[in-house]
Coordinates of C-alpha atoms in Angstrom, one line a residue:
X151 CA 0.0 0.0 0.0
X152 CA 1.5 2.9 -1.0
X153 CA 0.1 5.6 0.6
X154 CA 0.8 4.6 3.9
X155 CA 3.6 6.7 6.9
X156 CA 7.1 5.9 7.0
X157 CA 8.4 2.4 7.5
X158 CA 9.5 2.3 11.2
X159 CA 11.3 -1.2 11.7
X160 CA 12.8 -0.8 15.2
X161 CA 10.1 -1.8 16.9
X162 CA 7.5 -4.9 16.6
X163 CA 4.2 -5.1 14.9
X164 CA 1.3 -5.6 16.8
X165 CA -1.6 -7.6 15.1
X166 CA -5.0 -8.0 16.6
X167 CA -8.2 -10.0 15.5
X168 CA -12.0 -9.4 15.8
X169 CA -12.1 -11.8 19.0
X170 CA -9.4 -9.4 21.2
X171 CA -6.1 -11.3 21.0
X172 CA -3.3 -9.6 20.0
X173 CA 0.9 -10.9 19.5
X174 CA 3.7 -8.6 18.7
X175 CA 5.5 -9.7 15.6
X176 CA 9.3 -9.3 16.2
X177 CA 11.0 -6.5 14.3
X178 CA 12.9 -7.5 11.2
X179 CA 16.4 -8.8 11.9
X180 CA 19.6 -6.6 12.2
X181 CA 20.9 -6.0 8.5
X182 CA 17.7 -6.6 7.1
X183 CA 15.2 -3.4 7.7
X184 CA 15.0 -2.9 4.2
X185 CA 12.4 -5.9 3.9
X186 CA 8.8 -6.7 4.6
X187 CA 7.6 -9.8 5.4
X188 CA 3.4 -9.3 6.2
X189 CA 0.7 -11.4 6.2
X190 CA -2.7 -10.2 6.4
X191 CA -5.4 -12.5 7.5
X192 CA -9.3 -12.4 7.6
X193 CA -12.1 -14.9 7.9
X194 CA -15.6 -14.7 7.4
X195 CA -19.0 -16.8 8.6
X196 CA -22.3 -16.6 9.4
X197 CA -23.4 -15.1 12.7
X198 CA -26.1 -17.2 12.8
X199 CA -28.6 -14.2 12.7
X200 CA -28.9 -13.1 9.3
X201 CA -25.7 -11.5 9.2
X202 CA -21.6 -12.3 8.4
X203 CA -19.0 -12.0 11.2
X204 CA -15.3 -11.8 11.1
X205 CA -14.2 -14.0 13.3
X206 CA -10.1 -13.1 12.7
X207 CA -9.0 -9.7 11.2
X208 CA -5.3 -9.3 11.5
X209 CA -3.1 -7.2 9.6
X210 CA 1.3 -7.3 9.9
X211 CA 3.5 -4.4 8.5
X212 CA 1.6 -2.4 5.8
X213 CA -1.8 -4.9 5.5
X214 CA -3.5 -3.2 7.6
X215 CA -7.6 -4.7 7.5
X216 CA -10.2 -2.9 9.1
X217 CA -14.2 -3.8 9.1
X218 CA -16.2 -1.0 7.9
X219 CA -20.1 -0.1 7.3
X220 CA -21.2 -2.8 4.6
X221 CA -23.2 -0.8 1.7
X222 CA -25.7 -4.7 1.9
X223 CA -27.4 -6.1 4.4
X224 CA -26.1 -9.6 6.1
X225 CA -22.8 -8.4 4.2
X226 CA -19.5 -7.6 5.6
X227 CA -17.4 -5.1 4.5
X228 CA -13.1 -5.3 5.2
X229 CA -11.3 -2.1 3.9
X230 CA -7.5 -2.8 3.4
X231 CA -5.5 0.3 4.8
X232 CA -2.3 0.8 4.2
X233 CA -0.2 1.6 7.4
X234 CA 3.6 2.2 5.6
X235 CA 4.7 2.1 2.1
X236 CA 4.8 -1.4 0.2
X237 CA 5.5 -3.2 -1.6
X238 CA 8.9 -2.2 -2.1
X239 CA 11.7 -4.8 -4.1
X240 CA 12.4 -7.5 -1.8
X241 CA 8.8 -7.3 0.3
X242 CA 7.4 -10.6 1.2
X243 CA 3.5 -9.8 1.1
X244 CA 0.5 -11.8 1.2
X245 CA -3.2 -11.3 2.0
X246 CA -5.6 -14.8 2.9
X247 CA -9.0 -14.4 3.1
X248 CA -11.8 -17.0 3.8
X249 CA -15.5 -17.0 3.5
X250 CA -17.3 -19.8 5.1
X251 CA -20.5 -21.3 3.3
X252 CA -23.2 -19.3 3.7
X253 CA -21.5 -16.1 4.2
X254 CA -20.7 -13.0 2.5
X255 CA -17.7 -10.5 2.3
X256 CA -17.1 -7.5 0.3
X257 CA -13.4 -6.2 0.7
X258 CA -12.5 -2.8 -0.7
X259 CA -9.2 -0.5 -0.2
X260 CA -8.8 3.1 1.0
X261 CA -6.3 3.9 -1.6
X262 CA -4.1 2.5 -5.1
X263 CA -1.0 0.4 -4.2
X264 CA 2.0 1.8 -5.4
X265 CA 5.1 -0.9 -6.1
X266 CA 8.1 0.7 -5.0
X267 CA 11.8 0.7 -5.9
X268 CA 13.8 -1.2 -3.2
X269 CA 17.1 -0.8 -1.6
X270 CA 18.3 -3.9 -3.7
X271 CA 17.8 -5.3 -7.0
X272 CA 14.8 -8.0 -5.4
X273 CA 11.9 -8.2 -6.9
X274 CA 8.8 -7.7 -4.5
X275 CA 6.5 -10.6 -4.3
X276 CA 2.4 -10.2 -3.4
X277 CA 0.7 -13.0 -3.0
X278 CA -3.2 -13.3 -2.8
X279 CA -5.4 -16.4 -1.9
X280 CA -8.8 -16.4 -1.8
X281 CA -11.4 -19.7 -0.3
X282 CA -14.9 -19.2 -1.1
X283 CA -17.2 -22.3 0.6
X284 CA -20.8 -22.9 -0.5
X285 CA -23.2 -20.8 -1.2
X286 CA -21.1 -18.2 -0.1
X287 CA -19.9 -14.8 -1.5
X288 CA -17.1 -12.5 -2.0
X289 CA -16.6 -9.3 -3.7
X290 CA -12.8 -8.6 -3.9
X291 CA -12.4 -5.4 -5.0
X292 CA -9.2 -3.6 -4.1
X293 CA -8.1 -0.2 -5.8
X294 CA -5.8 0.2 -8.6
X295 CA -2.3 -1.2 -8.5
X296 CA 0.2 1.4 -9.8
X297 CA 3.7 0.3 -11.2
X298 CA 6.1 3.3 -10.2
X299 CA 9.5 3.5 -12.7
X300 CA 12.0 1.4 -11.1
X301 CA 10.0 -0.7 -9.4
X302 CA 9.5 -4.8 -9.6
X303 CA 6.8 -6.7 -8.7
X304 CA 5.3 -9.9 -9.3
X305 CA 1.8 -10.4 -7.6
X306 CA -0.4 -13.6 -7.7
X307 CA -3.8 -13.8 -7.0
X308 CA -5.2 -17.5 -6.2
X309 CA -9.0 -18.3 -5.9
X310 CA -10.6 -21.7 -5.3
X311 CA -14.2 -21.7 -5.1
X312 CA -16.7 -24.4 -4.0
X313 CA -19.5 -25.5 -6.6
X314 CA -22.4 -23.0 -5.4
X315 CA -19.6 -20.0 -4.4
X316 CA -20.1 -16.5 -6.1
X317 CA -17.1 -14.2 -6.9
X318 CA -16.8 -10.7 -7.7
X319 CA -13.1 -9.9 -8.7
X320 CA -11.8 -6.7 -10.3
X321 CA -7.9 -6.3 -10.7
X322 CA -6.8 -2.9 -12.5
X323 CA -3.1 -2.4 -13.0
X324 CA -1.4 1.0 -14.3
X325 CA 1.6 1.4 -15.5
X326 CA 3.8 4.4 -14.2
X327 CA 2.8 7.3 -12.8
X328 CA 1.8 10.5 -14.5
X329 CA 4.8 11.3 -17.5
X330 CA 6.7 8.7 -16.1
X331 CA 7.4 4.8 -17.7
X332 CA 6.3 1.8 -15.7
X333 CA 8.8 -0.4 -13.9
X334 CA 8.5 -4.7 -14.5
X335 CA 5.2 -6.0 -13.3
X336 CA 4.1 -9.3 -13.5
X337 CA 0.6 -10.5 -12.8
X338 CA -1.1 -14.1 -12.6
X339 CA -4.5 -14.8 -11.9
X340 CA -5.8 -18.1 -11.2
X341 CA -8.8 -19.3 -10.3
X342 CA -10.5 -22.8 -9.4
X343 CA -13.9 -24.3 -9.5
X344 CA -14.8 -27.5 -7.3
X345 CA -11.0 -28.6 -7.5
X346 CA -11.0 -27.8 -11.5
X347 CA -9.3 -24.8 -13.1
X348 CA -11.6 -22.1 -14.3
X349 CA -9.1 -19.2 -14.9
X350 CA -5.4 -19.1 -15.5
X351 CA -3.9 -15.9 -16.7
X352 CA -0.5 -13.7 -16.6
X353 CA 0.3 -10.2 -18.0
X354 CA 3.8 -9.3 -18.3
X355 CA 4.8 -5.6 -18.3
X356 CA 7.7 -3.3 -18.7
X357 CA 11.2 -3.4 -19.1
X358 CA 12.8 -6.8 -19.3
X359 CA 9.5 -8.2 -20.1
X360 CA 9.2 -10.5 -23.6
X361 CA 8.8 -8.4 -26.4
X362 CA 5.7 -7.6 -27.7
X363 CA 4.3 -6.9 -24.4
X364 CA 3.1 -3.1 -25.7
X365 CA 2.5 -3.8 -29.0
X366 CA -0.7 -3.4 -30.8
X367 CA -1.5 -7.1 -30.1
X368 CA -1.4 -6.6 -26.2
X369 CA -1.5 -3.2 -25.1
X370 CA -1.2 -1.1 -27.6
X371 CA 0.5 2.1 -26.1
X372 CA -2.4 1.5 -23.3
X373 CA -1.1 2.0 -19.6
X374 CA -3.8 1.1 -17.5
X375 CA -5.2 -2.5 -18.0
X376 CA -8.0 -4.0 -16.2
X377 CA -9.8 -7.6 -15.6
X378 CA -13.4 -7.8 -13.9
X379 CA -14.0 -11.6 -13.2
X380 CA -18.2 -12.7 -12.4
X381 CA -18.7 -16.5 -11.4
X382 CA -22.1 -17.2 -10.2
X383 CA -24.1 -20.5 -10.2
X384 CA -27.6 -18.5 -13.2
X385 CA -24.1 -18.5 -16.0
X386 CA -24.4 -22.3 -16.0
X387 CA -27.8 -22.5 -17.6
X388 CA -27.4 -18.9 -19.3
X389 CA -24.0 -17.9 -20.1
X390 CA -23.4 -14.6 -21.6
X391 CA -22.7 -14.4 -25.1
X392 CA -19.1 -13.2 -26.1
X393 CA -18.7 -9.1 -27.2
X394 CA -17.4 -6.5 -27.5
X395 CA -17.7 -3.6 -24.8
X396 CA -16.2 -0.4 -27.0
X397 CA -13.3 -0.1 -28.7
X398 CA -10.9 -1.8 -26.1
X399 CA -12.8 -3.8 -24.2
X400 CA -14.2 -7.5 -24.4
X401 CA -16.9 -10.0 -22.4
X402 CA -15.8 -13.3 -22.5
X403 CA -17.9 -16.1 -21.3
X404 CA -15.7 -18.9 -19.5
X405 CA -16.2 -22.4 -19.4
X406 CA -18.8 -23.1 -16.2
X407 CA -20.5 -20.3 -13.9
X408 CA -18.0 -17.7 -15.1
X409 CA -18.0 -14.2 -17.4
X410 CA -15.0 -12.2 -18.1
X411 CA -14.2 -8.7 -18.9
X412 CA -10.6 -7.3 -20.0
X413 CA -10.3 -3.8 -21.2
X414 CA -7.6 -1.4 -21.7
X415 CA -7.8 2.1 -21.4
X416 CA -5.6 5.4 -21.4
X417 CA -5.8 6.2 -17.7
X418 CA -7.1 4.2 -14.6
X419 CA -9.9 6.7 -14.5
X420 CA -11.4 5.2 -17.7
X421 CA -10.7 1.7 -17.1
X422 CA -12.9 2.2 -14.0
X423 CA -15.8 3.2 -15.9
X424 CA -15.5 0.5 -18.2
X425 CA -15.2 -2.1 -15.5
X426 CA -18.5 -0.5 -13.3
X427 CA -20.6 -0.6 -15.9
X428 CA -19.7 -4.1 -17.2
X429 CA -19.9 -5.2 -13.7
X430 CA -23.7 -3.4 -13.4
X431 CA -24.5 -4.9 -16.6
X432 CA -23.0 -8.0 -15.4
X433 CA -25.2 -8.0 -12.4
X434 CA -28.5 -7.0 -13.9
X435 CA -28.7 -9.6 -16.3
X436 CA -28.7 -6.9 -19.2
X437 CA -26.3 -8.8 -21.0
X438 CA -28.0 -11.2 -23.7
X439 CA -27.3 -15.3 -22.9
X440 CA -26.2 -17.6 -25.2
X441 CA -29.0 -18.9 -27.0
X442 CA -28.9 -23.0 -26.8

């Protein structure tokens, strides 16, 4: 998160869940403050009255998760917060979330995650897993991730879903600042259906990267690049059928419960638009099924 204070490495980090226990993680070794190593936690289930609770919601380093007003009822809402700058090269990061069957989660972020130069030539590493049981539901929709000159990441984003589970999953990527180039970003989404894959998918950006990778085939001078994933349990009988969505911008249906949107745009602000109103569309059935 890039928009976080000042990393302060000196001292511990103290990481606390829903039910009131906290530990204090021990600072990073002597030699080695340049480096994060976090893991953010959270786990959802039914309260048994209509509603979710989050049993554990811990944060380390810069993951910091905190429950907000949900926008649904029975819904609950997590808003990652970023509480230092990260990821920078050599960060060891990773966010786990579960939703129980039965539940539902929504998780948002206050701000776009910036991926840093670091002290050394590391790459940073962001790893993302996602378990959605039965009948359950999550919307995972974090902001922008913003690919600063200079910077390396790789980031990989693993969801396994039981046979009834709905999934809402936006991931927008830009590349560079404003009048700046992008630095060497690397992006893999996978996703799995009732032990089956569903989704496996990896953008490579920027320099070092295999040629071709901003060409007219890919990105075609684009910097901001966007994927908006839908499963739900309706696409099995109706799946959507395949379009366009603008000049930049495609709906893929995917084999099983599962739509897909990928767009590119000139600026994150557009690829934002494109993505909300895909994902309204998506929503509201006002896309046309394939006709059987």
């Amino acid at each position: 998160m890039g928009t976080g204070t000042d990393r302060r490495l000196d001292r511990g980090v103290t990481v606390t869940s829903t039910s009131g226990a906290s530990r204090t993680e021990p600072p990073a070794p002597p030699g080695d403050t340049s480096r994060v190593s976090a893991t953010a936690r959270i786990e959802a289930r039914p309260d048994g009255r209509g509603g979710t609770a989050l049993p554990l919601l811990a944060g380390a380093g810069p993951l910091a998760p905190r429950r907000t007003r949900a926008p649904v009822p029975g819904e609950a809402h997590v808003t990652l917060v970023g509480a230092m700058s990260a990821p920078l090269g050599g960060d060891r990061l990773a966010v786990e979330v579960g939703v129980a069957p039965g539940a539902r989660l929504r998780v948002t972020a206050s701000g776009a995650t910036l991926a840093l130069p670091g002290a050394g030539s590391d790459p940073a590493d962001y790893r993302i897993r996602l378990t959605v049981g039965q009948d359950a539901t999550l919307h995972w929709l974090p902001e922008p991730l913003v690919s600063v000159c200079g910077s390396a990441l790789r980031q990989t984003t693993c969801a396994e879903l039981a046979p009834g589970a709905r999934l809402l999953l936006r991931e927008e990527q830009v590349l560079g600042r404003h009048g700046e180039p992008c630095g060497r970003l690397t992006t893999r989404l996978t996703v799995r259906r009732a032990g089956r894959p569903l989704l496996d998918q990896e953008l490579d950006c920027g320099p070092g990267a295999p040629p071709g990778w901003d060409g007219p085939a890919v990105l075609a001078g684009h910097r901001a690049i966007g994927q908006l994933l839908l499963v739900q349990p309706e696409f099995e009988s109706g799946p959507v059928q395949p379009q366009t969505l603008g000049e930049y911008a495609a709906l893929t249906p995917l084999g099983g419960p599962a739509a897909l949107v990928t767009a590119v745009a000139p600026d994150a602000l557009t690829l934002r638009t494109i993505l909300d109103e895909a994902a309204s569309d998506l929503l509201n059935d006002r896309f046309e099924a394939v006709r059987s």
